[in-house]
Amino acid sequence: PYTTLSRSGENLPLLISSLPGLGKTHFSISYTLSFENLTLILCEPHDLEKPLVEIIEILSRRSNRRFVLFFDDVDTRKIDWYYFRTNVGGSCVLPDNITVIIASNYEFPANILSRGRGFTFPFFDEITCQEMVHDFLISMGMKSPKKELVSVIAADYVEEFGQHVFEELSPRTLVRYLERYHNDPVKRRKALDLARQDVIA
């Protein structure tokens, strides 16, 4: 869905949902900023509850540029969608140079999804976790990280989540864990020793 941001044509709002920490905000912002012809406008979530006609009219006059209105951390369960339905999905057709992205940790109501393109980020599962750990070990200089070491590190990360060190299992908290792992030689030595045991828990 992101590939249409820098091109003219159909520009239905992009409605992104997923659990927290899977990269909705980071990916939306970094992807938008990677195009020279896109200007990112960060909006407050509650701005969706206001008339959008004025900002749409102002930006539509700048036809030489494309704009992305990004509404992040929208609580889809509590927001009043009246102006969005009226100004974006109803009487007001977005000009070619304006795209709307709305990111939420919750699912969008059906009557809102029907007015845009829904996209759900993949869940953060065991395979993704181990792939990230594997890539991290390669970035540290290991040519071929052993699967036992990857498993030990991933298990320790999940254990720390169980001890409430992290508020969620996600790429965001795994990166924080791996930063600590990188800077803690005792933690690295312990993981190596555990990975050499006959039985890996």
Short mmCIF file of N, CA, C and O in Angstrom, two decimals, residues 122-135 150-151 154 157-158 171 174:
data_model
loop_
_atom_site.label_atom_id
_atom_site.label_comp_id
_atom_site.label_asym_id
_atom_site.label_seq_id
_atom_site.Cartn_x
_atom_site.Cartn_y
_atom_site.Cartn_z
N PRO A 122 2.33 -7.47 10.23
CA PRO A 122 2.44 -8.86 10.69
C PRO A 122 2.68 -8.94 12.19
O PRO A 122 3.24 -8.04 12.79
N PHE A 123 2.23 -10.03 12.78
CA PHE A 123 2.50 -10.24 14.20
C PHE A 123 3.98 -10.53 14.41
O PHE A 123 4.67 -11.03 13.53
N PHE A 124 4.45 -10.21 15.60
CA PHE A 124 5.84 -10.50 15.99
C PHE A 124 5.86 -11.90 16.59
O PHE A 124 5.46 -12.11 17.72
N ASP A 125 6.30 -12.87 15.80
CA ASP A 125 6.27 -14.25 16.25
C ASP A 125 7.69 -14.77 16.53
O ASP A 125 8.67 -14.05 16.40
N GLU A 126 7.76 -16.03 16.91
CA GLU A 126 9.05 -16.63 17.27
C GLU A 126 10.04 -16.61 16.12
O GLU A 126 11.23 -16.35 16.31
N ILE A 127 9.55 -16.87 14.92
CA ILE A 127 10.44 -16.90 13.75
C ILE A 127 11.03 -15.52 13.49
O ILE A 127 12.25 -15.37 13.28
N THR A 128 10.19 -14.49 13.53
CA THR A 128 10.68 -13.12 13.31
C THR A 128 11.68 -12.73 14.39
O THR A 128 12.71 -12.11 14.10
N CYS A 129 11.39 -13.10 15.62
CA CYS A 129 12.30 -12.80 16.73
C CYS A 129 13.67 -13.44 16.48
O CYS A 129 14.70 -12.77 16.58
N GLN A 130 13.69 -14.72 16.11
CA GLN A 130 14.96 -15.40 15.91
C GLN A 130 15.69 -14.86 14.67
O GLN A 130 16.92 -14.80 14.67
N GLU A 131 14.95 -14.46 13.65
CA GLU A 131 15.60 -13.85 12.47
C GLU A 131 16.29 -12.55 12.86
O GLU A 131 17.40 -12.27 12.40
N MET A 132 15.64 -11.74 13.71
CA MET A 132 16.25 -10.48 14.15
C MET A 132 17.50 -10.75 14.98
O MET A 132 18.51 -10.05 14.83
N VAL A 133 17.44 -11.75 15.87
CA VAL A 133 18.61 -12.10 16.68
C VAL A 133 19.75 -12.58 15.78
O VAL A 133 20.90 -12.17 15.94
N HIS A 134 19.41 -13.41 14.80
CA HIS A 134 20.41 -13.92 13.85
C HIS A 134 21.09 -12.77 13.11
O HIS A 134 22.33 -12.70 13.01
N ASP A 135 20.29 -11.83 12.58
CA ASP A 135 20.85 -10.67 11.86
C ASP A 135 21.71 -9.81 12.78
O ASP A 135 22.74 -9.27 12.36
N VAL A 150 21.23 -18.46 18.99
CA VAL A 150 20.06 -17.64 18.64
C VAL A 150 18.90 -17.99 19.57
O VAL A 150 18.21 -17.11 20.10
N SER A 151 18.68 -19.29 19.79
CA SER A 151 17.58 -19.74 20.66
C SER A 151 17.77 -19.27 22.09
O SER A 151 16.81 -18.85 22.75
N ALA A 154 17.04 -15.49 22.26
CA ALA A 154 15.60 -15.24 22.11
C ALA A 154 14.86 -15.65 23.38
O ALA A 154 13.96 -14.94 23.84
N TYR A 157 15.39 -13.10 26.13
CA TYR A 157 14.57 -11.91 25.87
C TYR A 157 13.13 -12.15 26.34
O TYR A 157 12.54 -11.31 27.03
N VAL A 158 12.57 -13.30 25.99
CA VAL A 158 11.20 -13.62 26.40
C VAL A 158 11.13 -13.75 27.92
O VAL A 158 10.15 -13.32 28.55
N PRO A 171 9.48 -5.89 17.98
CA PRO A 171 10.80 -5.51 17.47
C PRO A 171 11.42 -4.36 18.26
O PRO A 171 12.62 -4.33 18.49
N LEU A 174 12.80 -5.77 21.49
CA LEU A 174 13.92 -6.68 21.19
C LEU A 174 15.18 -5.89 20.86
O LEU A 174 16.28 -6.26 21.28
#
